[in-house]
Backbone as numpy.savetxt, mean C-alpha at the origin, in Angstrom:
# Nx Ny Nz CAx CAy CAz Cx Cy Cz
-9.04 -46.97 -42.83 -9.70 -45.19 -42.90 -8.25 -44.41 -42.57
-8.88 -43.55 -43.72 -8.19 -42.48 -43.46 -8.20 -41.08 -42.70
-7.34 -41.02 -41.79 -7.78 -39.36 -41.30 -8.11 -38.24 -41.99
-8.60 -37.64 -41.01 -9.14 -36.03 -42.29 -7.97 -35.08 -41.96
-7.89 -34.75 -42.55 -7.20 -33.42 -42.63 -7.43 -32.30 -41.97
-6.89 -31.71 -41.35 -7.32 -30.13 -40.47 -7.43 -29.68 -41.47
-8.09 -28.12 -41.16 -8.91 -27.13 -42.19 -7.63 -26.49 -42.85
-6.57 -25.80 -41.72 -5.23 -25.26 -41.75 -4.40 -25.76 -41.91
-4.39 -27.47 -42.56 -3.77 -27.53 -43.36 -3.56 -27.76 -44.89
-5.60 -27.87 -45.10 -5.16 -27.99 -46.54 -5.95 -26.43 -46.94
-4.75 -25.13 -46.02 -4.91 -23.57 -47.28 -3.58 -23.73 -48.01
-4.20 -22.77 -48.62 -3.47 -23.29 -50.10 -1.63 -22.56 -49.01
-0.34 -23.00 -49.36 0.29 -22.53 -48.54 1.30 -21.40 -49.15
1.08 -21.61 -50.86 2.05 -20.78 -51.91 1.59 -19.26 -51.58
0.18 -19.02 -51.23 -0.01 -17.71 -50.71 0.00 -17.31 -48.98
0.94 -16.56 -48.73 1.16 -15.86 -47.06 0.03 -15.86 -46.59
-1.45 -14.79 -47.02 -2.46 -14.66 -46.62 -3.33 -15.33 -46.12
-3.06 -17.32 -46.77 -3.56 -18.52 -46.27 -3.19 -19.40 -45.92
-1.71 -18.77 -45.68 -0.67 -19.34 -44.81 -1.37 -19.83 -43.04
-0.80 -20.51 -42.28 -1.54 -20.52 -40.85 -0.51 -19.23 -39.68
-0.74 -18.88 -39.14 -0.33 -17.84 -38.83 1.47 -19.07 -38.10
2.35 -17.77 -38.09 3.61 -18.64 -37.40 3.96 -18.18 -35.70
3.95 -18.64 -35.22 4.56 -18.49 -33.67 6.22 -17.29 -33.58
5.60 -16.49 -33.15 7.34 -16.01 -32.82 8.29 -16.34 -31.24
9.00 -16.96 -32.18 10.28 -17.67 -31.25 9.91 -17.67 -29.81
10.64 -17.15 -28.76 10.34 -17.29 -27.66 11.79 -16.12 -27.52
11.31 -14.54 -26.73 12.82 -14.36 -26.32 13.05 -14.55 -24.73
14.43 -14.19 -25.18 14.71 -14.41 -23.94 14.11 -12.81 -22.61
14.06 -12.77 -21.32 14.08 -11.37 -20.66 15.56 -11.28 -19.62
15.45 -10.67 -19.91 17.32 -9.89 -19.15 16.60 -10.11 -17.94
15.96 -10.10 -17.39 15.26 -10.89 -15.29 16.20 -11.84 -15.08
17.42 -11.74 -14.54 18.24 -12.85 -13.80 16.65 -13.98 -12.87
17.80 -14.98 -12.85 16.70 -16.16 -12.30 17.17 -15.48 -10.97
15.60 -15.88 -9.96 15.56 -15.67 -8.80 16.29 -17.05 -8.02
17.35 -16.88 -6.78 18.09 -17.44 -6.14 17.09 -18.04 -5.28
16.31 -18.57 -4.84 15.44 -18.53 -3.28 16.44 -19.26 -2.20
17.16 -20.59 -3.20 17.62 -21.21 -1.99 18.51 -20.28 -0.96
19.40 -19.48 -1.54 20.48 -17.80 -1.20 19.86 -17.78 0.16
18.19 -17.05 -0.39 17.72 -16.32 1.00 17.65 -16.67 1.81
18.37 -15.70 2.68 18.31 -15.72 4.15 16.97 -16.64 5.22
16.81 -17.20 5.64 15.87 -17.64 5.48 15.44 -15.92 7.12
16.57 -15.26 7.48 16.06 -14.29 8.17 15.70 -13.01 7.36
15.59 -13.33 6.20 15.50 -11.84 5.77 14.01 -11.85 5.67
12.60 -12.80 6.03 11.38 -12.19 6.03 11.41 -11.41 7.03
11.41 -11.72 8.33 11.78 -10.71 9.27 12.43 -9.30 9.74
13.84 -9.63 8.98 14.06 -7.90 8.86 13.58 -6.87 8.12
12.74 -7.71 7.23 11.87 -7.08 6.44 10.31 -6.60 7.11
10.11 -7.28 7.88 8.72 -7.00 8.86 9.16 -6.60 10.01
10.68 -6.26 10.46 10.95 -4.92 11.31 10.87 -3.59 10.54
11.46 -4.14 9.94 11.15 -2.36 8.13 10.22 -2.00 8.49
9.69 -2.66 7.87 7.52 -2.53 7.30 7.32 -1.57 8.80
7.47 -2.22 9.69 7.00 -1.42 10.73 7.92 0.06 11.53
8.69 0.14 11.01 9.89 0.76 11.65 9.12 2.07 10.44
9.35 1.70 9.35 9.02 2.71 9.03 7.36 3.02 8.40
7.17 2.34 9.01 4.76 2.33 9.35 4.71 3.31 10.54
6.03 3.28 11.43 5.46 4.25 12.52 6.44 5.28 12.82
7.36 5.49 11.95 7.44 7.10 11.13 6.89 7.62 9.89
6.40 7.06 9.50 5.15 7.70 8.76 4.22 8.13 9.59
3.53 6.84 10.51 2.71 7.90 10.94 2.95 9.53 11.84
4.26 9.22 12.29 5.02 10.44 13.33 4.86 11.41 12.67
4.94 11.44 11.49 5.86 12.49 10.09 3.72 13.12 10.36
3.31 11.55 9.70 1.14 12.32 9.73 1.25 13.28 10.94
1.31 12.66 11.69 0.63 13.32 13.16 1.39 14.53 12.98
2.96 14.78 12.79 3.00 16.50 12.68 2.64 16.55 11.86
2.17 16.29 10.75 1.92 17.43 10.22 0.26 17.65 10.06
0.13 17.00 11.08 -1.43 17.43 11.05 -1.62 18.51 12.42
-1.00 18.21 12.91 -0.35 19.08 14.35 0.10 20.56 13.49
1.04 20.27 12.50 0.81 21.68 12.18 0.28 22.51 10.69
-0.51 22.02 10.58 -1.80 22.57 9.75 -2.74 22.84 11.08
-2.91 22.09 11.81 -3.87 22.64 12.46 -3.49 24.23 12.97
-2.40 24.51 13.42 -1.77 25.15 13.91 -2.11 26.71 12.88
-1.18 26.11 11.84 -1.47 27.65 10.46 -2.65 27.24 9.83
-2.53 26.58 8.87 -3.67 27.19 7.87 -5.45 26.50 8.31
-5.12 25.40 9.03 -6.97 25.19 9.36 -6.92 25.07 11.24
-6.32 26.64 11.48 -7.14 26.63 12.81 -8.66 27.34 13.80
-9.18 27.15 12.10 -10.21 27.41 12.58 -11.34 26.03 12.43
-10.48 24.85 12.38 -11.38 23.63 11.50 -12.35 23.13 12.36
-13.13 22.69 12.48 -13.63 21.76 13.35 -12.99 20.50 14.27
-13.57 20.83 16.06 -12.74 20.09 16.22 -12.32 18.37 15.67
-13.33 17.88 15.01 -13.04 16.30 14.70 -11.26 16.34 14.25
-10.76 17.96 13.55 -9.56 17.86 12.93 -8.24 16.35 13.77
-8.43 17.06 15.39 -7.60 16.16 16.72 -7.91 14.64 16.39
-8.66 14.15 15.80 -8.76 12.71 15.75 -7.73 11.65 14.94
-7.44 13.44 13.55 -6.40 12.54 12.51 -5.37 12.59 13.39
-4.61 13.40 14.53 -3.71 13.02 15.59 -3.70 11.85 16.04
-4.61 11.60 16.43 -4.73 10.30 17.71 -4.78 9.25 16.51
-5.27 9.90 15.54 -5.26 7.97 14.61 -3.25 8.05 14.49
-2.94 9.00 13.78 -2.29 8.96 13.36 -0.89 8.19 14.75
-1.56 8.74 16.07 -0.43 8.08 17.01 -0.78 6.68 17.23
-2.23 6.15 17.12 -2.55 4.97 17.14 -2.16 3.73 16.62
-1.89 4.75 14.55 -0.70 3.71 14.21 0.72 3.51 14.84
0.99 4.53 15.03 2.84 3.92 15.06 2.86 3.53 16.51
1.81 3.24 17.71 1.90 2.92 18.13 2.00 1.39 18.28
0.67 1.11 17.62 1.15 -0.33 16.66 1.43 -0.81 16.45
2.43 -0.07 15.10 3.66 -0.42 14.95 4.75 -0.80 15.55
4.96 -0.11 16.69 6.11 -0.31 17.60 5.39 -1.56 18.59
4.21 -1.87 18.98 3.85 -3.06 19.38 4.17 -4.15 18.71
4.25 -3.89 17.49 4.62 -5.45 16.09 5.66 -5.35 16.00
6.26 -4.19 15.97 7.72 -4.64 16.39 8.32 -5.19 17.41
7.54 -4.98 18.59 7.82 -5.36 19.75 7.16 -7.06 20.12
6.48 -7.31 19.00 5.63 -8.97 19.52 7.11 -9.55 18.48
7.16 -8.96 17.27 7.86 -9.78 16.55 9.56 -10.26 17.02
9.87 -8.48 17.94 11.82 -9.40 18.35 11.42 -10.04 19.48
10.10 -10.69 20.62 9.47 -10.92 21.89 9.25 -12.62 21.30
9.04 -12.51 19.51 8.67 -14.11 19.01 9.83 -14.89 19.01
11.02 -13.74 18.61 12.25 -14.55 17.94 13.13 -14.46 18.90
13.13 -14.00 20.00 13.33 -14.78 21.45 13.15 -15.85 22.12
11.51 -15.87 21.89 11.36 -17.49 22.62 10.75 -18.52 22.15
11.07 -18.21 20.31 11.24 -19.09 19.34 9.99 -19.26 18.62
8.60 -18.69 19.22 7.70 -18.62 18.01 7.54 -18.34 17.14
6.41 -19.25 16.66 6.20 -18.34 15.11 5.60 -17.26 15.24
5.59 -16.18 14.38 5.48 -14.87 14.16 4.33 -14.13 14.04
5.29 -14.24 12.24 4.79 -13.80 11.04 3.62 -13.83 10.71
2.03 -14.81 11.15 1.07 -14.97 9.85 0.58 -13.51 10.92
0.97 -13.86 12.62 0.12 -12.73 13.72 0.96 -11.56 13.41
1.65 -11.34 13.27 2.02 -9.40 12.41 0.77 -8.96 11.65
0.24 -9.95 11.09 -0.39 -9.23 9.46 -1.25 -8.74 10.41
-1.93 -8.84 11.82 -2.59 -8.13 12.37 -2.16 -7.09 13.00
-1.01 -6.92 13.28 -0.69 -5.53 13.97 -0.37 -4.57 12.27
-0.34 -5.18 11.53 0.02 -4.51 9.65 -1.21 -4.06 9.46
-1.71 -4.70 8.91 -3.46 -4.35 8.60 -4.12 -3.46 10.31
-4.16 -3.18 11.11 -3.99 -2.41 11.69 -3.62 -0.83 11.79
-2.41 -1.14 11.48 -1.52 0.12 12.12 -2.49 0.83 10.76
-2.33 -0.17 9.58 -3.10 1.13 7.88 -3.91 1.16 8.03
-5.31 0.66 8.72 -6.40 1.25 8.98 -6.47 1.85 10.11
-5.01 2.45 11.33 -5.78 4.40 11.57 -4.94 4.70 11.07
-3.99 4.45 9.67 -2.77 6.12 9.18 -4.85 6.25 7.84
-5.35 4.83 7.29 -5.83 5.65 6.45 -6.92 6.20 7.07
-7.52 6.02 8.57 -8.94 6.82 9.43 -8.02 8.34 9.59
-7.24 7.71 9.74 -6.33 9.80 10.02 -6.23 10.67 8.89
-5.84 9.69 7.27 -5.92 11.05 6.26 -7.07 11.06 6.01
-8.19 10.19 6.36 -10.00 10.07 5.87 -10.44 11.99 6.87
-9.82 11.70 8.29 -10.74 12.70 8.99 -9.46 13.98 8.76
-8.32 13.60 8.58 -7.54 15.14 7.67 -7.86 15.64 6.85
-7.94 14.65 5.67 -9.05 15.04 4.11 -10.40 15.81 4.63
-10.94 15.37 5.19 -12.56 15.82 5.88 -13.10 16.97 6.46
-12.23 17.08 7.00 -11.01 18.65 7.67 -10.61 19.53 7.30
-10.31 19.17 6.19 -9.91 20.64 4.80 -10.89 20.26 4.10
-11.73 19.62 3.65 -13.17 19.98 3.13 -13.89 20.56 3.99
-14.42 20.53 5.20 -14.71 21.36 6.03 -14.12 22.36 5.66
-13.39 22.90 5.89 -12.86 23.79 6.08 -13.34 24.77 4.92
-12.57 24.42 3.97 -12.94 25.18 2.82 -14.35 25.77 2.06
-15.25 24.28 2.63 -16.81 24.59 2.65 -16.95 26.21 3.70
-16.37 25.62 4.86 -16.89 27.67 5.67 -16.17 28.39 4.84
-15.45 28.44 4.56 -14.34 29.70 3.91 -15.30 29.79 2.91
-15.36 29.25 1.73 -16.37 29.60 0.72 -17.74 30.23 1.12
-18.65 29.53 2.72 -19.41 30.14 2.52 -19.44 31.20 3.00
-18.16 31.71 3.76 -17.87 33.22 4.76 -17.88 34.61 3.73
-17.03 33.50 2.44 -17.03 34.36 1.13 -17.85 35.33 0.29
-18.78 33.86 0.62 -19.92 34.56 -0.66 -20.70 35.04 0.50
-21.04 35.01 1.36 -21.88 35.86 2.71 -21.38 37.42 2.75
-19.84 37.45 2.87 -19.07 38.49 2.87 -19.10 39.83 1.59
-19.48 39.19 0.52 -19.37 39.44 -0.73 -21.18 40.36 -0.61
-22.12 40.13 -0.15 -23.39 40.20 0.16 -23.96 41.57 0.75
């Protein structure tokens, strides 16, 4: 019994427009191969500690920015603006607590990386809340100034 010939093989190969598409040869990328076996097993702990350090530093900088804005541009902002300072401070505290939990876990020989995700998420949540409260306060202050300017023009 004869095997059916695929349609692409039946096409007239003498005309390029009827020829089956050719695959381009695979290109080599310039990226080096990962050497996972050569990576230090302590690297994950070192990176996690750096993440907590940078999160705490960013949170303290955000609190400082908030206080500076409250003392200057946003001096007539609603009292809720102080919530941004509190949330930034809470984020810095949680990041510091996460770093402490990391060190304590390493010294006690207990696995800590999964537990540290909670600290990381909480610090990010507090920073997000702080940015939201600060943005809200800037918006409300802008609305108040616009309304005051309109009243002053009448």
